[in-house]
Amino acid sequence: MQSILLIVFLPLLAAIVVGLGNRALGNTVAKSLTTGALFVSCALSWPIFLGFIGGTAEAQVVPVLQWVQSGALSFDWALRVDTLTAVMLVVITSVSALVHLYSWGYMDEDPDQPRFFAYLSLFTFAMLMLVTADNLVQMFFGWEGVGLASYLLIGFWFKKPSANKAAIKAFVVNRVGDLGFMLGIFGTFLVFQTTSIPEILAAAPGMSGSSIGFLGMRLQTMDVLCILLFIGAMGKSAQLGLHTWLPDAMEGPTPVSALIHAATMVTAGVFMVCRLSPMFETAPVALGMVTFIGAATCFFAATIGTTQWDIKRVIAYSTCSQLGYMFFAAGVGAYGAAMFHLFTHAFFKALLFLGAGSVIHAMHHEQDMRYYGALRKHIPFTFWAMMAGTLAITGVGVYWLHAGFAGFHSKDAILEVAFARGTSLGTFAFWMGAIAALLTSFYSWRLMFLTFWGKPRWADSEHIQHAVHGQHENPDEEHGHAAAPDLHPHEGTAGYHPHESPLTMLVPLGLLTLGAVLAGWVFSHAFLDDPAFWGDSIFYNEALVHQMHAVPLWVKLTATIVMLLGLFGAWLAYIRDTSIPGKFVEQFSLVHNFVYRKWYFDELYDLIFVRPAFWLGRQFWKRGDVGLIDRFGPDGAAWVVAKGSVAAKKVQSGYLYSYALVMLLGLVAAVTWVLM
Amino acid sequence: MGGFPILSVMLLVPLLAGIACLFVEAKAARTIALAATLVDLALGIALWLNFDIGGAQWQFTERAPIFAGFNYALGIDGIAMLLIVLSVFLMPICILASQSIEKRVGEYMAAFLFMEVLMIGVFAAQDLFLFYIFFEAGLIPMYLIIGIWGGQNRIYASYKFFLYTLLGSVLMLIAMLWMVNEAGTTDIPTLMQYDFPAGAQTWLWLAFFASFAVKMPMWPVHTWLPDAHVQAPTAGSVILAGVLLKMGGYGFIRFSLPMFPEASAQFVWLIWGLSMAAVVITSLIALVQQDMKKLIAYSSVAHMAIVTVGLFAFNVQGLEGAMIVMLSHGLVSGALFLCVGVIYDRLHTREIDRYGGLAINMPKYALFFLLFTMASIGLPGTSGFVGEFLSLAGIYQANTWVTLVCATGIILGAGYMLYLYWRIAFGVQKNADAAAMPDLSLREWLMLAPIAAAVLWMGVYPESFLAPMRQDIAALDARLSRAAPEGDAHLVAGTPRAEAANAVGGTHSVGHGEAEGAH
């Protein structure tokens, strides 16, 4: 299985060559190199994954290079391939390859294409390093590496202040999580004297009863370690509290949102919890926290999703919400279900994002859904692809046939297992998940209805007007609108004709559609019910799986019922009587504002973190350094010694050399005296 | 290299070249300086290649008594060797970076070459007083470099620099005299094994601390650094950040820790407290700077605080981490000052707001600047990460509170560096003159590329740098072990749980460890 070396390092090689060659290479060469590398990686990844499905492959570790050895702390570069890694390999390389291809069309007019493709490939490399890590530090390398790539890609259109702000915000908020991750690694090393994941997992149960001092408190060792590590996961996977960067990350080009902020990077936290699942299983408090945060996030993000107008932001909040499902699945011990949802979600969410990109492309960079409408007939292929994505995310399927779109298999399993877990937290998660599923269905269909149904409302869009009047617009003008909740665009097309996207964009859409339709049905058995498939790569809870299948019928039907309710609600409000949303907003303006303003998290953080940091910085500088230390230190001394400048004037006359000589002679005299 | 006095030659080459520079005109001085520093670089590489890892602790020793027990004694261990290599690596780059100096070139080059002599001398000296001479004399060329070739407010800056650094040295000299009297030798390796009485250690430690804390610089005696950096010419800043700041850390690792282990443990909270204050306060100050050099100078103070907590973690990870942070910071902050110099040479301003959008007209520059920015904020794969990670891993074993506070530096550091990068390289080209600046010249590329390579090398394969010092750190760790403060973790074993947390169905045998309260 040496092919793993190629899988991981080809994208790096492509990124370096294209990144350094940049414009000298030319667009076509740059695009071909990176995309080619990714397709090779992808082609090499699937056999590994299928090998694990078929039970022929075995877990192994390919050493690469020594990294750090410092006393007892030592970790090396190595690539670990087991079932869990194999799942991530196909997700990452497949979506990445398709996104590379898609970007040929989407970024066609961009003047900076080599840079874009180099970043994409660099991201893929870092993500692959993350999932193949055999020790916590290499995982952290990948963790920060994807953070760098995410920073660069969010800020790809770096002329825009909003893109820069979003990029920095993403990096800094992630660093808050990384602080937890780092402390978690330190603590793990302190306890286990190793950072090797297999060794930690093997030793973890033995430490489960121990206690440790942390910040002056005495706590259960494993709970402390797992909570610290989970804080890292919360940052990367945008969970409640550390989620604020994800919606802003939509400033990046849409293919980036699909790859990084939907299918791969943001799932790294879920991957981490699953990778360390035997360790988390020794930490009941930490698992409780995982369940609670996941459940709260899935509900919280879904509420915001129902009110946003920017098509990408809706999908971003949806991602946040779906990650919540994965976390509470892991929290109740259903790591297989969490990974299964990660797997299916990667396909249908990438599909939704790329579909949204295709819509944005067709609508000349307009992202506000209020200016959409009636696009069904104009861009039919995109419409059908988005439809498949919507059916998948809302979990459409028939229970009695055991057949449905991807989300039907994975999301329903998560709800069932949360209920089956039987604890109060599990039940809480079940209900939160059920409500969120209703909201998911509502906002997903709202998106579809606003975009593809009704009458055209394009006339007032600035972007469309630019297009009609022949003004060229760079893709870097892709942006959402400032929050204006009471905007009522007029109907009309302004003579604009949306055009279907080029083939390079439609082919990835088609392939992802296939994934959104089939991934659940085909792989459901392996992921959910096959302990042999997972091997030792995750903690597989067989008893829980049996209980999951034994939940009452109403639990099994809950997801389908709420999905239908959501669909009905969206149909009522956005097709049947389009005045309903306006009336609702008027009636419940307080609630609506709270949700529309994203629960005021950004405002709150700005108030308690960002502003004080700058204020404190100025105080420490002007009052501390200048006003206190300098004033009573050197400046005071100068005043006392009197006229330091007079002495300093002699600098240029070689006064200092005299000083040096005197010092030397004095020293020699002193030493001689002492030694004699 | 048996018998070849390589360290003396490394001192002699820049010394002679420096004297020569005083007497020739500008162009020749530049050539002589570059040639001499390159020869020293070659010798430095030879030094590294011939250093016997795992061999004797002190290698390349030379000894010649001068008079009355005052010895010309040179010799290096792995720690000193790495710092010497760092110094000779940065010197030719500094000479290249001094192209824009036009005033009194001969003397300028001479000052730098004398500086190199003194820097190598500090790290190579094995005699206490020889060390002292090199250590203090290093002030003089730097004072001149700032005072003569500096910016508008150079007199104030050089005066402040001198006043601060002089302050500590007097106390250190007195302490040294007492030590020599007590131990009866000036030989540093012997003194490192000498056990001073615990009561005396306290005062000796404080006297050395006064000097090293200023050199480091530790908060609150750091305020000379921003001014010195701002006023110094580019190459001066590089040497200041790259090598001079390392003398404080070297002092701690060579003198304070091995010679006064008990006192070091006694004052551990002083060091930790000042370091925590430094990380938070200077990082926040860096956030609001409008002057590029000042921002990087303040970030240096924060980084040096990671060095001090690592050193005073009293374990192998902390010590090795501190060393790697020193080496890494020497490269990265040096490179960042070079990056500032590159655009300062074009626009003659350090004001951040005068730039913007440089990624458009200077893409190569933007790439280098990005790499060094990332190294500065400790991105894994760069040198910054390895040092920071090991240092913090070390201090975590000693105290979790200190770790938490110091680790906030990774958040704040990302904040101020990325904010800087945005304002310089990203954004729109709002100033026509900044937008018209040409990309890196070949000379500038030659300055930055070697540092970039070293930064990545140290990040991906730090073993090259860890191996030479492993044995010396282990020896130091062994010597410190008798005084090392106990960590706050106090891991207490308990009865392992019988089942996984999410076990269902079966009998719930609750195996919660109840072994708490042993402390």
Tab-separated table of N, CA, C and O in Angstrom, chain A residues 259-332:
chain	number	residue	atom	x	y	z
A	259	LEU	N	-15.440	22.479	-0.940
A	259	LEU	CA	-14.397	21.528	-0.552
A	259	LEU	C	-14.046	21.648	0.922
A	259	LEU	O	-14.052	20.662	1.662
A	260	ILE	N	-13.737	22.879	1.351
A	260	ILE	CA	-13.161	23.057	2.672
A	260	ILE	C	-14.235	23.244	3.723
A	260	ILE	O	-14.195	22.637	4.787
A	261	HIS	N	-15.200	24.099	3.419
A	261	HIS	CA	-16.143	24.499	4.448
A	261	HIS	C	-17.439	23.705	4.392
A	261	HIS	O	-18.460	24.138	4.901
A	262	ALA	N	-17.380	22.556	3.753
A	262	ALA	CA	-18.552	21.684	3.765
A	262	ALA	C	-18.123	20.224	3.823
A	262	ALA	O	-18.471	19.501	4.746
A	263	ALA	N	-17.310	19.803	2.849
A	263	ALA	CA	-17.070	18.372	2.725
A	263	ALA	C	-15.916	17.873	3.582
A	263	ALA	O	-15.990	16.796	4.162
A	264	THR	N	-14.842	18.645	3.692
A	264	THR	CA	-13.661	18.044	4.308
A	264	THR	C	-13.199	18.732	5.587
A	264	THR	O	-13.386	18.220	6.681
A	265	MET	N	-12.604	19.931	5.464
A	265	MET	CA	-11.914	20.486	6.629
A	265	MET	C	-12.799	20.562	7.863
A	265	MET	O	-12.372	20.185	8.961
A	266	VAL	N	-14.007	21.052	7.713
A	266	VAL	CA	-14.846	21.237	8.896
A	266	VAL	C	-15.245	19.901	9.525
A	266	VAL	O	-15.714	19.872	10.657
A	267	THR	N	-15.054	18.815	8.804
A	267	THR	CA	-15.375	17.524	9.417
A	267	THR	C	-14.183	16.959	10.191
A	267	THR	O	-14.287	15.892	10.795
A	268	ALA	N	-13.073	17.694	10.172
A	268	ALA	CA	-11.870	17.185	10.837
A	268	ALA	C	-12.117	16.938	12.328
A	268	ALA	O	-11.578	15.995	12.908
A	269	GLY	N	-12.936	17.783	12.927
A	269	GLY	CA	-13.225	17.599	14.348
A	269	GLY	C	-13.933	16.284	14.610
A	269	GLY	O	-13.621	15.563	15.568
A	270	VAL	N	-14.894	15.975	13.743
A	270	VAL	CA	-15.622	14.708	13.885
A	270	VAL	C	-14.652	13.551	13.700
A	270	VAL	O	-14.652	12.572	14.462
A	271	PHE	N	-13.805	13.696	12.686
A	271	PHE	CA	-12.795	12.660	12.441
A	271	PHE	C	-11.933	12.460	13.679
A	271	PHE	O	-11.654	11.320	14.080
A	272	MET	N	-11.528	13.553	14.295
A	272	MET	CA	-10.655	13.447	15.461
A	272	MET	C	-11.343	12.678	16.591
A	272	MET	O	-10.739	11.777	17.197
A	273	VAL	N	-12.593	13.036	16.858
A	273	VAL	CA	-13.299	12.353	17.943
A	273	VAL	C	-13.435	10.865	17.621
A	273	VAL	O	-13.265	10.001	18.491
A	274	CYS	N	-13.703	10.537	16.363
A	274	CYS	CA	-13.847	9.122	15.988
A	274	CYS	C	-12.502	8.404	16.068
A	274	CYS	O	-12.420	7.277	16.546
A	275	ARG	N	-11.454	9.087	15.587
A	275	ARG	CA	-10.124	8.492	15.640
A	275	ARG	C	-9.740	8.176	17.082
A	275	ARG	O	-9.142	7.144	17.375
A	276	LEU	N	-10.117	9.067	17.980
A	276	LEU	CA	-9.758	8.876	19.384
A	276	LEU	C	-10.902	8.252	20.176
A	276	LEU	O	-10.939	8.338	21.404
A	277	SER	N	-11.843	7.607	19.468
A	277	SER	CA	-13.046	7.139	20.161
A	277	SER	C	-12.772	6.210	21.346
A	277	SER	O	-13.415	6.366	22.387
A	278	PRO	N	-11.802	5.287	21.273
A	278	PRO	CA	-11.565	4.478	22.469
A	278	PRO	C	-11.132	5.335	23.662
A	278	PRO	O	-11.393	4.989	24.809
A	279	MET	N	-10.480	6.452	23.372
A	279	MET	CA	-10.061	7.361	24.432
A	279	MET	C	-11.276	8.116	24.986
A	279	MET	O	-11.458	8.234	26.202
A	280	PHE	N	-12.119	8.596	24.091
A	280	PHE	CA	-13.309	9.321	24.543
A	280	PHE	C	-14.234	8.403	25.335
A	280	PHE	O	-14.931	8.857	26.237
A	281	GLU	N	-14.223	7.119	24.996
A	281	GLU	CA	-15.098	6.187	25.715
A	281	GLU	C	-14.665	5.989	27.166
A	281	GLU	O	-15.368	5.371	27.944
A	282	THR	N	-13.496	6.493	27.512
A	282	THR	CA	-13.088	6.425	28.923
A	282	THR	C	-13.421	7.721	29.649
A	282	THR	O	-13.066	7.894	30.796
A	283	ALA	N	-14.075	8.647	28.946
A	283	ALA	CA	-14.312	9.976	29.512
A	283	ALA	C	-15.789	10.341	29.407
A	283	ALA	O	-16.198	11.028	28.469
A	284	PRO	N	-16.609	9.890	30.354
A	284	PRO	CA	-18.059	10.110	30.241
A	284	PRO	C	-18.455	11.592	30.238
A	284	PRO	O	-19.367	11.984	29.502
A	285	VAL	N	-17.762	12.406	31.031
A	285	VAL	CA	-18.120	13.824	31.072
A	285	VAL	C	-17.828	14.489	29.729
A	285	VAL	O	-18.627	15.267	29.196
A	286	ALA	N	-16.658	14.158	29.182
A	286	ALA	CA	-16.298	14.728	27.885
A	286	ALA	C	-17.312	14.306	26.819
A	286	ALA	O	-17.729	15.116	25.993
A	287	LEU	N	-17.724	13.051	26.860
A	287	LEU	CA	-18.707	12.585	25.878
A	287	LEU	C	-20.036	13.304	26.063
A	287	LEU	O	-20.725	13.626	25.085
A	288	GLY	N	-20.395	13.563	27.320
A	288	GLY	CA	-21.601	14.330	27.570
A	288	GLY	C	-21.507	15.703	26.933
A	288	GLY	O	-22.452	16.186	26.308
A	289	MET	N	-20.345	16.291	27.053
A	289	MET	CA	-20.142	17.605	26.451
A	289	MET	C	-20.235	17.529	24.935
A	289	MET	O	-20.843	18.388	24.293
A	290	VAL	N	-19.622	16.489	24.355
A	290	VAL	CA	-19.692	16.320	22.901
A	290	VAL	C	-21.158	16.220	22.474
A	290	VAL	O	-21.589	16.878	21.513
A	291	THR	N	-21.924	15.409	23.188
A	291	THR	CA	-23.337	15.227	22.837
A	291	THR	C	-24.089	16.541	22.948
A	291	THR	O	-24.840	16.926	22.040
A	292	PHE	N	-23.889	17.227	24.057
A	292	PHE	CA	-24.633	18.453	24.284
A	292	PHE	C	-24.287	19.525	23.258
A	292	PHE	O	-25.176	20.127	22.635
A	293	ILE	N	-22.997	19.739	23.056
A	293	ILE	CA	-22.572	20.771	22.097
A	293	ILE	C	-23.090	20.427	20.707
A	293	ILE	O	-23.604	21.285	19.978
A	294	GLY	N	-22.968	19.145	20.327
A	294	GLY	CA	-23.438	18.736	19.007
A	294	GLY	C	-24.926	18.989	18.846
A	294	GLY	O	-25.370	19.579	17.856
A	295	ALA	N	-25.699	18.571	19.846
A	295	ALA	CA	-27.151	18.732	19.753
A	295	ALA	C	-27.534	20.203	19.728
A	295	ALA	O	-28.383	20.631	18.935
A	296	ALA	N	-26.892	20.986	20.591
A	296	ALA	CA	-27.210	22.413	20.635
A	296	ALA	C	-26.859	23.077	19.316
A	296	ALA	O	-27.621	23.897	18.790
A	297	THR	N	-25.706	22.705	18.749
A	297	THR	CA	-25.291	23.325	17.496
A	297	THR	C	-26.245	22.970	16.366
A	297	THR	O	-26.587	23.818	15.540
A	298	CYS	N	-26.674	21.720	16.331
A	298	CYS	CA	-27.495	21.312	15.192
A	298	CYS	C	-28.817	22.075	15.202
A	298	CYS	O	-29.333	22.467	14.164
A	299	PHE	N	-29.330	22.381	16.397
A	299	PHE	CA	-30.558	23.158	16.485
A	299	PHE	C	-30.295	24.634	16.204
A	299	PHE	O	-30.944	25.263	15.357
A	300	PHE	N	-29.301	25.169	16.894
A	300	PHE	CA	-28.991	26.590	16.814
A	300	PHE	C	-28.706	27.035	15.371
A	300	PHE	O	-29.267	28.008	14.868
A	301	ALA	N	-27.835	26.285	14.682
A	301	ALA	CA	-27.461	26.679	13.328
A	301	ALA	C	-28.648	26.549	12.382
A	301	ALA	O	-28.814	27.359	11.468
A	302	ALA	N	-29.488	25.539	12.631
A	302	ALA	CA	-30.641	25.354	11.744
A	302	ALA	C	-31.607	26.528	11.866
A	302	ALA	O	-32.195	26.967	10.872
A	303	THR	N	-31.773	27.074	13.081
A	303	THR	CA	-32.685	28.219	13.204
A	303	THR	C	-32.196	29.382	12.358
A	303	THR	O	-32.986	30.023	11.667
A	304	ILE	N	-30.899	29.634	12.400
A	304	ILE	CA	-30.369	30.770	11.631
A	304	ILE	C	-30.539	30.519	10.142
A	304	ILE	O	-30.865	31.427	9.383
A	305	GLY	N	-30.338	29.248	9.750
A	305	GLY	CA	-30.467	28.903	8.340
A	305	GLY	C	-31.821	29.271	7.750
A	305	GLY	O	-31.922	29.571	6.556
A	306	THR	N	-32.847	29.280	8.576
A	306	THR	CA	-34.190	29.547	8.043
A	306	THR	C	-34.404	31.011	7.685
A	306	THR	O	-35.370	31.338	7.012
A	307	THR	N	-33.526	31.904	8.159
A	307	THR	CA	-33.792	33.336	7.960
A	307	THR	C	-32.846	34.023	6.996
A	307	THR	O	-33.079	35.164	6.620
A	308	GLN	N	-31.758	33.352	6.604
A	308	GLN	CA	-30.759	34.043	5.795
A	308	GLN	C	-31.201	34.154	4.339
A	308	GLN	O	-31.932	33.311	3.831
A	309	TRP	N	-30.730	35.207	3.661
A	309	TRP	CA	-31.082	35.406	2.251
A	309	TRP	C	-29.964	35.013	1.307
A	309	TRP	O	-30.194	34.713	0.146
A	310	ASP	N	-28.735	35.068	1.804
A	310	ASP	CA	-27.597	34.736	0.952
A	310	ASP	C	-27.556	33.218	0.773
A	310	ASP	O	-27.484	32.475	1.758
A	311	ILE	N	-27.596	32.764	-0.475
A	311	ILE	CA	-27.724	31.325	-0.732
A	311	ILE	C	-26.587	30.545	-0.094
A	311	ILE	O	-26.779	29.451	0.453
A	312	LYS	N	-25.364	31.120	-0.110
A	312	LYS	CA	-24.232	30.393	0.463
A	312	LYS	C	-24.297	30.344	1.973
A	312	LYS	O	-23.874	29.380	2.600
A	313	ARG	N	-24.818	31.419	2.560
A	313	ARG	CA	-24.898	31.439	4.021
A	313	ARG	C	-25.902	30.408	4.532
A	313	ARG	O	-25.689	29.785	5.569
A	314	VAL	N	-26.983	30.244	3.801
A	314	VAL	CA	-27.958	29.222	4.197
A	314	VAL	C	-27.261	27.865	4.248
A	314	VAL	O	-27.371	27.119	5.225
A	315	ILE	N	-26.505	27.571	3.198
A	315	ILE	CA	-25.849	26.266	3.139
A	315	ILE	C	-24.750	26.180	4.193
A	315	ILE	O	-24.503	25.109	4.765
A	316	ALA	N	-24.121	27.310	4.488
A	316	ALA	CA	-23.078	27.302	5.513
A	316	ALA	C	-23.668	26.945	6.873
A	316	ALA	O	-23.123	26.113	7.608
A	317	TYR	N	-24.785	27.599	7.223
A	317	TYR	CA	-25.407	27.268	8.505
A	317	TYR	C	-25.905	25.839	8.509
A	317	TYR	O	-25.877	25.153	9.535
A	318	SER	N	-26.349	25.390	7.355
A	318	SER	CA	-26.768	24.003	7.243
A	318	SER	C	-25.599	23.070	7.557
A	318	SER	O	-25.747	22.080	8.270
A	319	THR	N	-24.415	23.410	7.044
A	319	THR	CA	-23.235	22.592	7.317
A	319	THR	C	-22.963	22.529	8.812
A	319	THR	O	-22.735	21.462	9.391
A	320	CYS	N	-22.971	23.705	9.419
A	320	CYS	CA	-22.753	23.816	10.855
A	320	CYS	C	-23.717	22.889	11.600
A	320	CYS	O	-23.331	22.141	12.508
A	321	SER	N	-24.968	22.936	11.189
A	321	SER	CA	-26.004	22.137	11.823
A	321	SER	C	-25.755	20.636	11.620
A	321	SER	O	-25.857	19.836	12.554
A	322	GLN	N	-25.409	20.253	10.395
A	322	GLN	CA	-25.165	18.831	10.114
A	322	GLN	C	-23.956	18.310	10.887
A	322	GLN	O	-23.923	17.154	11.313
A	323	LEU	N	-22.959	19.184	11.088
A	323	LEU	CA	-21.808	18.762	11.893
A	323	LEU	C	-22.247	18.473	13.321
A	323	LEU	O	-21.716	17.580	13.982
A	324	GLY	N	-23.221	19.239	13.778
A	324	GLY	CA	-23.768	18.985	15.105
A	324	GLY	C	-24.321	17.570	15.214
A	324	GLY	O	-24.101	16.877	16.207
A	325	TYR	N	-25.026	17.134	14.164
A	325	TYR	CA	-25.533	15.742	14.163
A	325	TYR	C	-24.393	14.757	14.337
A	325	TYR	O	-24.472	13.812	15.115
A	326	MET	N	-23.312	14.985	13.571
A	326	MET	CA	-22.199	14.033	13.630
A	326	MET	C	-21.632	13.984	15.034
A	326	MET	O	-21.292	12.916	15.547
A	327	PHE	N	-21.544	15.148	15.666
A	327	PHE	CA	-20.950	15.174	17.001
A	327	PHE	C	-21.827	14.467	18.017
A	327	PHE	O	-21.335	13.703	18.832
A	328	PHE	N	-23.130	14.721	17.978
A	328	PHE	CA	-23.879	14.039	19.031
A	328	PHE	C	-23.994	12.551	18.767
A	328	PHE	O	-24.104	11.755	19.700
A	329	ALA	N	-23.895	12.166	17.497
A	329	ALA	CA	-23.819	10.730	17.223
A	329	ALA	C	-22.579	10.134	17.889
A	329	ALA	O	-22.635	9.099	18.559
A	330	ALA	N	-21.445	10.843	17.721
A	330	ALA	CA	-20.222	10.370	18.356
A	330	ALA	C	-20.373	10.395	19.872
A	330	ALA	O	-19.933	9.478	20.570
A	331	GLY	N	-21.017	11.438	20.365
A	331	GLY	CA	-21.172	11.582	21.809
A	331	GLY	C	-21.930	10.434	22.445
A	331	GLY	O	-21.626	10.035	23.567
A	332	VAL	N	-22.927	9.908	21.733
A	332	VAL	CA	-23.674	8.793	22.319
A	332	VAL	C	-23.035	7.444	21.995
A	332	VAL	O	-23.577	6.407	22.341
